[in-house]
Coordinates of C-alpha atoms and ligand atoms in Angstrom, one line a residue:
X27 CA 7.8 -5.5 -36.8
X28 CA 6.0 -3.8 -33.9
X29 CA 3.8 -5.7 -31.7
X30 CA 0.5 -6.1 -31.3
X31 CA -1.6 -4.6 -28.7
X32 CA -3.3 -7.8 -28.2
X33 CA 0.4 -10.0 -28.4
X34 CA 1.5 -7.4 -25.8
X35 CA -1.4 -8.3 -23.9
X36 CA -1.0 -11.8 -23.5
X37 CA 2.5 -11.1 -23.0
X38 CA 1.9 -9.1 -20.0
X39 CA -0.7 -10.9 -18.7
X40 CA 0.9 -14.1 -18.7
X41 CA 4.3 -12.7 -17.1
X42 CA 1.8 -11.1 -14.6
X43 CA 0.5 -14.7 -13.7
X44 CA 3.8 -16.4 -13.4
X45 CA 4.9 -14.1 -11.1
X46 CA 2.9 -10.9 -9.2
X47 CA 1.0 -11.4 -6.2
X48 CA -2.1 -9.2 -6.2
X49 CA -2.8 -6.8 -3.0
X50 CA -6.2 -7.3 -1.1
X51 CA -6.5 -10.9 -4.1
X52 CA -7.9 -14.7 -4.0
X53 CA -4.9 -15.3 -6.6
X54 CA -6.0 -18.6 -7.2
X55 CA -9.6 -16.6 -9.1
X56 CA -7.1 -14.1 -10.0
X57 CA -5.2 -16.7 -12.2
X58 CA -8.5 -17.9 -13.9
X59 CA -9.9 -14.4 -14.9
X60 CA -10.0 -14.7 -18.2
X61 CA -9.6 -10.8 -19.2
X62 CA -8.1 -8.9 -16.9
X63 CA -7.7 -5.4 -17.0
X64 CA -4.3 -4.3 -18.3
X65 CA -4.2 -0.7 -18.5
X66 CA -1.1 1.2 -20.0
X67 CA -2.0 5.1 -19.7
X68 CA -3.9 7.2 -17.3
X69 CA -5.0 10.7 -18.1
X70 CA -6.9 13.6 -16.7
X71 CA -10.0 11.4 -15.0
X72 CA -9.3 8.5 -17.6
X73 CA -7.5 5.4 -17.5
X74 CA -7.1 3.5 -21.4
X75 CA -6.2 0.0 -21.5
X76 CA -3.8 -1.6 -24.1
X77 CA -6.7 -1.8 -26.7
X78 CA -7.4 2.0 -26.5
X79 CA -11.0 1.9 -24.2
X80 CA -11.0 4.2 -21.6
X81 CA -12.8 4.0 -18.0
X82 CA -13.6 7.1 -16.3
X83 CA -11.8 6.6 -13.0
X84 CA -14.1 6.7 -9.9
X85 CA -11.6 5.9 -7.4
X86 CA -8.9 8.6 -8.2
X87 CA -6.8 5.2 -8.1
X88 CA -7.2 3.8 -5.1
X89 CA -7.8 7.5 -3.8
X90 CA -4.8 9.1 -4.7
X91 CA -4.5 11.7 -7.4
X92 CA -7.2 14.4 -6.4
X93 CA -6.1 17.0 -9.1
X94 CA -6.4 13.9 -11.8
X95 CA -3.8 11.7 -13.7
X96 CA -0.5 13.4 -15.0
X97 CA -1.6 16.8 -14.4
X98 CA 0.9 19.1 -16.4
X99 CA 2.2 20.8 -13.3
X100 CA 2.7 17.9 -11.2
X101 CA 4.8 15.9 -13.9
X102 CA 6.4 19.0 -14.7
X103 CA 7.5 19.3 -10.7
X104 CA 8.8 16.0 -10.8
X105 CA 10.9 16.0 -14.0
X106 CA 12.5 19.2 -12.8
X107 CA 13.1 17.9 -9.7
X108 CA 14.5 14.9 -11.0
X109 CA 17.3 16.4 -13.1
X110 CA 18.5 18.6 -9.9
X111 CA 18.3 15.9 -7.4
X112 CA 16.3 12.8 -6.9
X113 CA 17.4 11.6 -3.3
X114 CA 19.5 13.1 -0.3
X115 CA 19.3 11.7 3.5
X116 CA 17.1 13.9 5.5
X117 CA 19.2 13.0 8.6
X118 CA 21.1 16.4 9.5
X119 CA 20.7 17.7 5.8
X120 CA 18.6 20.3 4.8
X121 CA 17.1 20.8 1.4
X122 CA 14.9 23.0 0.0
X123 CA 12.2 21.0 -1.6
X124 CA 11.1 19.6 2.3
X125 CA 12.2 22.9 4.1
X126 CA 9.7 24.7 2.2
X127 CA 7.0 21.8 1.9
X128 CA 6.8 21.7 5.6
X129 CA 6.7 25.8 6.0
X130 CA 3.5 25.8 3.5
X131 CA 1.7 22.6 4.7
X132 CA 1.8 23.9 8.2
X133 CA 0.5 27.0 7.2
X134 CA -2.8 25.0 5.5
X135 CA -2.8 23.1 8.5
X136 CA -5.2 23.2 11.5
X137 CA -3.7 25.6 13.7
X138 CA -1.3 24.3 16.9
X139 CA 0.7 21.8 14.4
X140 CA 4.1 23.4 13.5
X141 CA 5.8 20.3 13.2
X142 CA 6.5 17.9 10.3
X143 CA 7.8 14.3 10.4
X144 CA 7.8 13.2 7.0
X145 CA 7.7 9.2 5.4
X146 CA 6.2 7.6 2.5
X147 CA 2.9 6.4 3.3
X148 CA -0.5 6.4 4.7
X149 CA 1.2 3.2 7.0
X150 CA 3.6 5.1 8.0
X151 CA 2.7 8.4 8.7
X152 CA 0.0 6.3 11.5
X153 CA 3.3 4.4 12.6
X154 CA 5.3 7.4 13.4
X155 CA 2.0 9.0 15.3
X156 CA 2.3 5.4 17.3
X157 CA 5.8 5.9 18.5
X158 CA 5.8 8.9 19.0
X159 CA 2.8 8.6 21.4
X160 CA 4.2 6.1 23.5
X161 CA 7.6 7.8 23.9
X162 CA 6.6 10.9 24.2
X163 CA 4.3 9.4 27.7
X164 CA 7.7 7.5 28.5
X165 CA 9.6 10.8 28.7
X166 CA 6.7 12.6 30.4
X167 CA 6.8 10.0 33.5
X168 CA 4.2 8.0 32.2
X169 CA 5.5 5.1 30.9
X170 CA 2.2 3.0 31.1
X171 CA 0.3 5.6 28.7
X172 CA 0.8 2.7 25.9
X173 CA -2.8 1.5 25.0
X174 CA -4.7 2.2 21.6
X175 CA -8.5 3.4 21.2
X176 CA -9.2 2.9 17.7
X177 CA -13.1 2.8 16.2
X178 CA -14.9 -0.4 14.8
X179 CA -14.6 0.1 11.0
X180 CA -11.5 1.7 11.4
X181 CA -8.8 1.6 8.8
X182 CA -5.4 3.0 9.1
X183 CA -2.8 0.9 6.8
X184 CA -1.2 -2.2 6.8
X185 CA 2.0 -1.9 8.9
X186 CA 1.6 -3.4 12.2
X187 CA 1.2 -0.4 14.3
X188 CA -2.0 0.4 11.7
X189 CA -3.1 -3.1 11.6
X190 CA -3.9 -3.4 15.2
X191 CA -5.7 -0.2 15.3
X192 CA -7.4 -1.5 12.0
X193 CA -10.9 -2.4 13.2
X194 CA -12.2 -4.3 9.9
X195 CA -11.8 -7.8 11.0
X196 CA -10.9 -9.5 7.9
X197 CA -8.0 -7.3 7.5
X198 CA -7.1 -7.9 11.2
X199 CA -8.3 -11.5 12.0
X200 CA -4.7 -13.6 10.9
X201 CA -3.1 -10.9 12.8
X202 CA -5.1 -10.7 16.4
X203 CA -2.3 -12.7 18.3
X204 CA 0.9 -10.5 17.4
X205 CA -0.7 -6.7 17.6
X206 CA -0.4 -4.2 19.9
X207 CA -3.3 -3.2 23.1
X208 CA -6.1 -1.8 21.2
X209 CA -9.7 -0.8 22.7
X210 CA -12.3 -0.7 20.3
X211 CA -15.3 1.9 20.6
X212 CA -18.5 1.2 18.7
X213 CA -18.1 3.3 15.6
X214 CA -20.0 6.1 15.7
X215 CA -21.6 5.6 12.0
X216 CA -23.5 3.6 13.8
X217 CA -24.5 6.0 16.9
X218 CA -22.7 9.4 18.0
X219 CA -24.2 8.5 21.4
X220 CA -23.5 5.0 21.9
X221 CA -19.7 5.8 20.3
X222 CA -19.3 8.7 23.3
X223 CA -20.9 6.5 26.1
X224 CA -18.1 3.9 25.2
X225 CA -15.3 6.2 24.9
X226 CA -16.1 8.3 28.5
X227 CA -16.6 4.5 29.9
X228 CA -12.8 3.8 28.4
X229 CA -11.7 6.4 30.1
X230 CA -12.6 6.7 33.3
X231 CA -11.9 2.5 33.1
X232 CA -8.4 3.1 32.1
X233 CA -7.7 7.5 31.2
X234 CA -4.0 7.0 32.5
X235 CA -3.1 3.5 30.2
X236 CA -4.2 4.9 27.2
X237 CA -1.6 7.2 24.9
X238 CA -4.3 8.2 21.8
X239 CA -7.6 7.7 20.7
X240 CA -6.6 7.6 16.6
X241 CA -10.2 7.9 14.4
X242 CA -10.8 8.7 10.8
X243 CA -12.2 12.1 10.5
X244 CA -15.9 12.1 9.5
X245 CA -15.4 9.1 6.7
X246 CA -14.3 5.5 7.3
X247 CA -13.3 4.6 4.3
X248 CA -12.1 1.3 4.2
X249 CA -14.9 -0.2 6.0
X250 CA -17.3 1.1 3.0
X251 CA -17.4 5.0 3.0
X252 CA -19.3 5.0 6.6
X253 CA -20.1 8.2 7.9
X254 CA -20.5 10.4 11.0
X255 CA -21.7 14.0 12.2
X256 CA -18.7 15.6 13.4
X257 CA -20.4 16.6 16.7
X258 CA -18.5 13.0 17.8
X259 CA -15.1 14.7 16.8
X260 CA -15.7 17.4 18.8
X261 CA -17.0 15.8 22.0
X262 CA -13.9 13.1 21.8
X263 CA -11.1 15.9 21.5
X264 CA -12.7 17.3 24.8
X265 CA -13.5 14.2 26.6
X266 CA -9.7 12.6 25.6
X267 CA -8.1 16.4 26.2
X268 CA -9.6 15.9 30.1
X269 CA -8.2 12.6 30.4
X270 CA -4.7 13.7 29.0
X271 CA -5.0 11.4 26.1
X272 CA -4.1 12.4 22.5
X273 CA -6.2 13.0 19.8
X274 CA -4.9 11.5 16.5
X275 CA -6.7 12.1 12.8
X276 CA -6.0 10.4 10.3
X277 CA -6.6 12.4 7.2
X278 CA -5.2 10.3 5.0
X279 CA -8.2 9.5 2.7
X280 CA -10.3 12.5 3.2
X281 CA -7.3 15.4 3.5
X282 CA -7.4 17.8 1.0
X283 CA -10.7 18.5 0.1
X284 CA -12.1 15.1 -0.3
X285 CA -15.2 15.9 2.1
X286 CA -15.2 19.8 1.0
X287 CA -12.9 21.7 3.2
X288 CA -8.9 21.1 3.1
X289 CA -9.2 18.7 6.2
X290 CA -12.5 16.9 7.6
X291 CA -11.6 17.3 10.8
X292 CA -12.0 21.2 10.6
X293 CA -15.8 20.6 9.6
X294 CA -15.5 20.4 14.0
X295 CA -14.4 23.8 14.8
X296 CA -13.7 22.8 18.3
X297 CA -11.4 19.9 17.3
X298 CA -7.9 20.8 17.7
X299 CA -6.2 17.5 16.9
X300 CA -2.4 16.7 18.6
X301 CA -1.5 14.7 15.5
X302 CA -2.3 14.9 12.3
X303 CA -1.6 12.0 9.3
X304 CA -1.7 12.9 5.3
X305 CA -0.9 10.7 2.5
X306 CA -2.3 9.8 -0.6
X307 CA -3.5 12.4 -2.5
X308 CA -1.0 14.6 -0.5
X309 CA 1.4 14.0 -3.5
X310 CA -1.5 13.9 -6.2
X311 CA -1.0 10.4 -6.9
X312 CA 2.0 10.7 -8.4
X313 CA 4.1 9.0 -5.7
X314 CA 4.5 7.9 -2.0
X315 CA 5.1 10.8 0.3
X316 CA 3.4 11.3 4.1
X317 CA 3.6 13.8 6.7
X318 CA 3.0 13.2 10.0
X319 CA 2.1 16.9 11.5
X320 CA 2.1 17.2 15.2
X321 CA 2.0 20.2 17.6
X322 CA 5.1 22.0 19.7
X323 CA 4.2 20.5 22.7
X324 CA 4.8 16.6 21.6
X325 CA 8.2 18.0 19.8
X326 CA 9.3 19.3 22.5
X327 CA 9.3 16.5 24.9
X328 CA 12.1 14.9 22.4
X329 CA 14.3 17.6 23.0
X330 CA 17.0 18.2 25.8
X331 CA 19.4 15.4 25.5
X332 CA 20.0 12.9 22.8
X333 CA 18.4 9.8 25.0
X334 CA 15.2 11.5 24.2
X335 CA 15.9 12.2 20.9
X336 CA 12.9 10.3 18.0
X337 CA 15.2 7.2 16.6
X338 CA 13.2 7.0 13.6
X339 CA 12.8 7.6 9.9
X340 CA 12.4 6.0 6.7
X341 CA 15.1 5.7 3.9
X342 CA 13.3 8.2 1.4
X343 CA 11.4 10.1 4.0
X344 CA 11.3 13.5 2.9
X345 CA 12.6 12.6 -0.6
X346 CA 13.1 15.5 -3.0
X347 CA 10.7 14.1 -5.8
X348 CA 8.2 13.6 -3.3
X349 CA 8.3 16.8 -1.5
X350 CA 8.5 18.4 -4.9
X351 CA 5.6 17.1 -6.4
X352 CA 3.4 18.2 -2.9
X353 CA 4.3 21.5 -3.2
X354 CA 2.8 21.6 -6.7
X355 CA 0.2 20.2 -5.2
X356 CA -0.2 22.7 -2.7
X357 CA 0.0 24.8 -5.3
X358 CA -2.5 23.8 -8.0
X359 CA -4.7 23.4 -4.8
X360 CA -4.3 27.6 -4.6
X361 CA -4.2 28.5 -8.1
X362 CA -7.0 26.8 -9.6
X363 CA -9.4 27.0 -6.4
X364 CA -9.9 23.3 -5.8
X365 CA -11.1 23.2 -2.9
X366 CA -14.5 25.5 -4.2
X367 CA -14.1 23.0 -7.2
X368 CA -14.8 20.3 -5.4
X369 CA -17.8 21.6 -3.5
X370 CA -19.7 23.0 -6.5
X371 CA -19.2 18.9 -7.8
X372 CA -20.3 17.8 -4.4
X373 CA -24.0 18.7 -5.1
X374 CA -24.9 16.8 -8.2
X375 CA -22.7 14.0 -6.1
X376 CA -25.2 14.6 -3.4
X377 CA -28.5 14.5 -5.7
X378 CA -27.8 11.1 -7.9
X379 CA -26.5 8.9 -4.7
X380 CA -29.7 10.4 -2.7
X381 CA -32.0 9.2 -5.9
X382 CA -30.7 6.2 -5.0
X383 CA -32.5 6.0 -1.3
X384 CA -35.7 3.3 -1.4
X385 CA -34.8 1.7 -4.5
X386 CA -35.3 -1.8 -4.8
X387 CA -32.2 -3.8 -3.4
X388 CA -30.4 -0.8 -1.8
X389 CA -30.1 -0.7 1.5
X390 CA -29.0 3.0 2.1
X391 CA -26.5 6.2 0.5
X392 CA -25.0 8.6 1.4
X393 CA -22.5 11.5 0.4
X394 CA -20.2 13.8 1.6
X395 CA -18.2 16.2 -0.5
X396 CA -16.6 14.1 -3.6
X397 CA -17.4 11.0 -1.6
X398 CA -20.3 8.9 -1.9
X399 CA -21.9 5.4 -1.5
X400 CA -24.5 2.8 -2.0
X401 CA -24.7 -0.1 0.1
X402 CA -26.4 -3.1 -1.1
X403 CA -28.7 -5.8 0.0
X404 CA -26.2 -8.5 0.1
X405 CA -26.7 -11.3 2.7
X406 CA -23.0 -12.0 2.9
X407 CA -21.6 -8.6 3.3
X408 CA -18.0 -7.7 2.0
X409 CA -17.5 -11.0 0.7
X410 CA -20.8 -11.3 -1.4
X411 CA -20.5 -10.9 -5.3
X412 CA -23.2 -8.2 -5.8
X413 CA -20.7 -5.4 -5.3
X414 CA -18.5 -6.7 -8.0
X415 CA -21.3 -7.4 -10.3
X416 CA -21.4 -3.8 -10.2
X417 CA -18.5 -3.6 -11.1
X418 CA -18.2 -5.6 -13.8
X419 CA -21.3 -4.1 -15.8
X420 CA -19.9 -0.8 -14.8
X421 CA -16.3 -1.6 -16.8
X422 CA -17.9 -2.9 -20.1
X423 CA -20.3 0.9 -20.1
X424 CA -16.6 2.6 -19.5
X425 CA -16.6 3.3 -15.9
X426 CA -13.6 1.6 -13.3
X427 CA -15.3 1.1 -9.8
X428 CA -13.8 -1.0 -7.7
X429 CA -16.3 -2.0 -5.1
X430 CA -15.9 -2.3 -1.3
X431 CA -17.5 -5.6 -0.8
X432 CA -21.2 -5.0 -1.1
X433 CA -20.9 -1.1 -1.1
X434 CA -20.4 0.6 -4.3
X435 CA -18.7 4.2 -4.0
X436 CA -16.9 6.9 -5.6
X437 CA -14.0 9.5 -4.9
X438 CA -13.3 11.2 -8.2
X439 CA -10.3 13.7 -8.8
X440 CA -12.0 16.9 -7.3
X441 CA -10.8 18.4 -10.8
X442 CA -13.0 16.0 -13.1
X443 CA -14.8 17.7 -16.0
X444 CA -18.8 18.3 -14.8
X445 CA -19.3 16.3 -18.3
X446 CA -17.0 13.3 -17.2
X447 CA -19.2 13.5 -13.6
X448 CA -22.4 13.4 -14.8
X449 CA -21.5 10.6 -17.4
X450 CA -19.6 8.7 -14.2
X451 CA -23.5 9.1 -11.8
X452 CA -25.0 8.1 -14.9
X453 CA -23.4 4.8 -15.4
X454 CA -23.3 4.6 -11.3
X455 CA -27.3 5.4 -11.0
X456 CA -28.3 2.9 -13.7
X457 CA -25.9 -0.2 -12.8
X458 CA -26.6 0.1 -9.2
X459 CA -30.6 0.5 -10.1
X460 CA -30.0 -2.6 -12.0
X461 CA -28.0 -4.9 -10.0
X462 CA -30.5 -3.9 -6.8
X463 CA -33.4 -4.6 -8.7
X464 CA -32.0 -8.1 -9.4
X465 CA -30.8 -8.8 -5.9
X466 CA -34.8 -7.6 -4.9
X467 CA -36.1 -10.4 -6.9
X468 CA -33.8 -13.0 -7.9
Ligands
LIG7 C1 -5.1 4.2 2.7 C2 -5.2 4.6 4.1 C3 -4.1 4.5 4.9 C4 -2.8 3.7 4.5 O1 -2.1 4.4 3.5 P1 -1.1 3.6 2.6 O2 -0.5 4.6 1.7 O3 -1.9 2.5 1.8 O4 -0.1 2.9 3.5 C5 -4.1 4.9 6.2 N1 -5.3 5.6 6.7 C6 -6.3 5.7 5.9 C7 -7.5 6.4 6.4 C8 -6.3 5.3 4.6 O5 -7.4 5.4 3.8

């Protein structure tokens, strides 16, 4: 006899309890949640749970698959893929899924980076942009070119090369002791000016210590969808370019259209990064895969003799199924003009988060291509409840919106139906109007 949906369920649920440890989770309220959310099939901008309802996903899961869940090409990449070859060592072997995924990601890329370092996540494509900085300095004669600048608010993964550059402190905090040197500039969400003063004062302190300033382009995203004019980008390429420190983005999150153009760093023409990092929805979701891009000038200075030579890489860097699956993407990305998709969605984005301004219990929004968010009046900040009130009344009306402590956002797949959008800043306009106008008067 087939089982239930609900036996199946409990079954899950309870295996899940005895035995999985939840990222970014209290376990202990974990374990008394009475319903959790088991969900067994993600499609197009949905996700359906065991029982059949479906949640119109406003976080692309955890900001990954930008051209939706199992998009026919994608899956169709990947299955081919997988019956010609799953996994090869890219060490001294050339295949053709990563040969040509390099050739056609440099060729979206800002200009100057020819070079492609693959691995499998956003944590590791910062790590490799890490070492490499420092022994790149090391083989240029300057060994002490090994200090960090990093941003308050900053987010860059959870290996420890990311976490000390991470500048959101309860993600950093049990850490502080064992991390690498890393300055912190004010972030400039909160002040281009006062973000630039810091980072010319950093320099002229200590220009020949430091190996990279690393920043998330235009949106931090961790630390509650923050964002800043690019006139900041533009000024720190040419004040760290004058020092001889490198520029790293991290394009992880908001790569590939998220903002409106293929890379937010480009919305400052004058910004020719040294290193680029892209992850997430760089394989649409559909599995880890990284790049690390970087320009001819930090490649060469591995070259000459095998002393100098980058002694690094990850087991499945490169992997066939990966690379396979982000050429499609690359693909799609041409083919079905997601990019413009994504900026013709980016108004009605704009209009409903900016109805939002001066409502009772909101504190400020803001939007910037198919990102946008609300921050609430909550007294206790990321760890306050109001955000996840939110998101609670937002599940039972069919919406998943996992909350950034006391900010409420969305990054949608750029290729969600306008229907499924307007349903999604429906649901998002009235809960947030709602649980404002109760934290207002209590
Ligand atoms: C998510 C994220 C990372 C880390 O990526 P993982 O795949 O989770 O390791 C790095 N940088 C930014 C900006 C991110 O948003």
């Amino acid at each position: 006899m087939p089982i239930s949906a609900q036996d199946l369920r409990r079954e899950l649920v309870a295996l899940d309890k005895q035995h999985v440890w939840h990222p970014y989770t209290e376990m202990s309220a974990w374990l008394e949640t009475a319903e959790p959310l088991v969900i067994a099939r993600a499609e197009g901008s949905r996700l359906y749970d065991l029982d059949g309802r479906h949640y119109l996903d406003a976080n692309a899961s955890w900001w990954t698959s930008l051209l939706g869940h199992g998009h026919p090409r994608l899956v169709q990449a990947l299955t081919q893929q997988a019956r010609e070859m799953a996994h090869v060592a890219l060490a001294g072997i050339v295949h053709e899924p990563a040969a040509r995924l390099a050739s056609e990601l440099v060729a979206v890329a800002p200009d100057g980076l020819n070079r492609v370092f693959f691995s499998d996540d956003g944590s590791t494509a910062i790590e490799v942009a890490v070492k490499l900085a420092v022994q790149y300095f090391a083989q240029q004669g300057q060994p002490q070119r090994r200090r960090f600048l990093s941003l308050v608010g900053a987010f860059h993964g959870e290996t420890l090369g990311p976490t000390a550059l991470g500048g959101v402190d309860v993600f950093r905090r049990p850490f502080n002791q064992i991390v690498m040197q890393v300055d912190f500039l004010p972030s400039p969400a909160d002040g281009v000016e006062a973000a630039l003063e810091a980072l010319e004062q950093a320099l002229t302190a200590r220009g020949r210590e430091y190996a990279a300033l690393v920043v998330e382009p235009l949106v931090q995203g961790s630390a509650g969808m923050r964002m800043y004019p690019s006139e900041f980008l533009s000024r720190a390429r040419e004040l760290t370019a004058r020092h001889g420190v490198l520029l790293v983005v991290d394009e992880v999150f908001t790569g590939y259209g998220r903002t409106g153009p293929m890379w937010a760093s480009s919305r400052a023409p004058d910004c020719r990064p040294d290193i680029l990092c892209v992850g997430k929805g760089f394989s649409g979701g559909m599995l880890p895969m990284a790049a690390t891009l970087v320009t001819d000038q930090l490649f060469f200075g591995f070259c000459g003799d095998r002393s100098r030579a980058f002694y690094y890489g990850h087991t499945f860097c490169g992997n066939p199924l990966g690379a396979a699956v982000a050429r499609e993407v690359l693909a799609v990305y041409r083919d079905e003009a997601i990019l413009q998709q994504g900026i013709r969605k980016a108004e009605p984005v704009r209009l409903a988060f900016e109805s939002l301004l001066g409502r009772p219990g909101i504190r400020t929004a803001r939007a910037l291509g198919m990102v946008a968010a609300v921050e609430l009046e909550e007294p206790s900040g990321y760890l306050g409840s109001a955000g996840w009130r939110v998101y609670a009344e937002a599940l039972r009306r069919g919406v998943y919106l996992r909350p950034l402590g006391n900010v409420v956002y969305i990054c949608p797949a750029l290729t969600i139906d306008d229907s499924d959008l307007g349903e999604l800043l429906n649901v998002v306009v009235d809960v947030v109007t709602e649980v404002g106008a109760s934290l207002a008067s209590p």
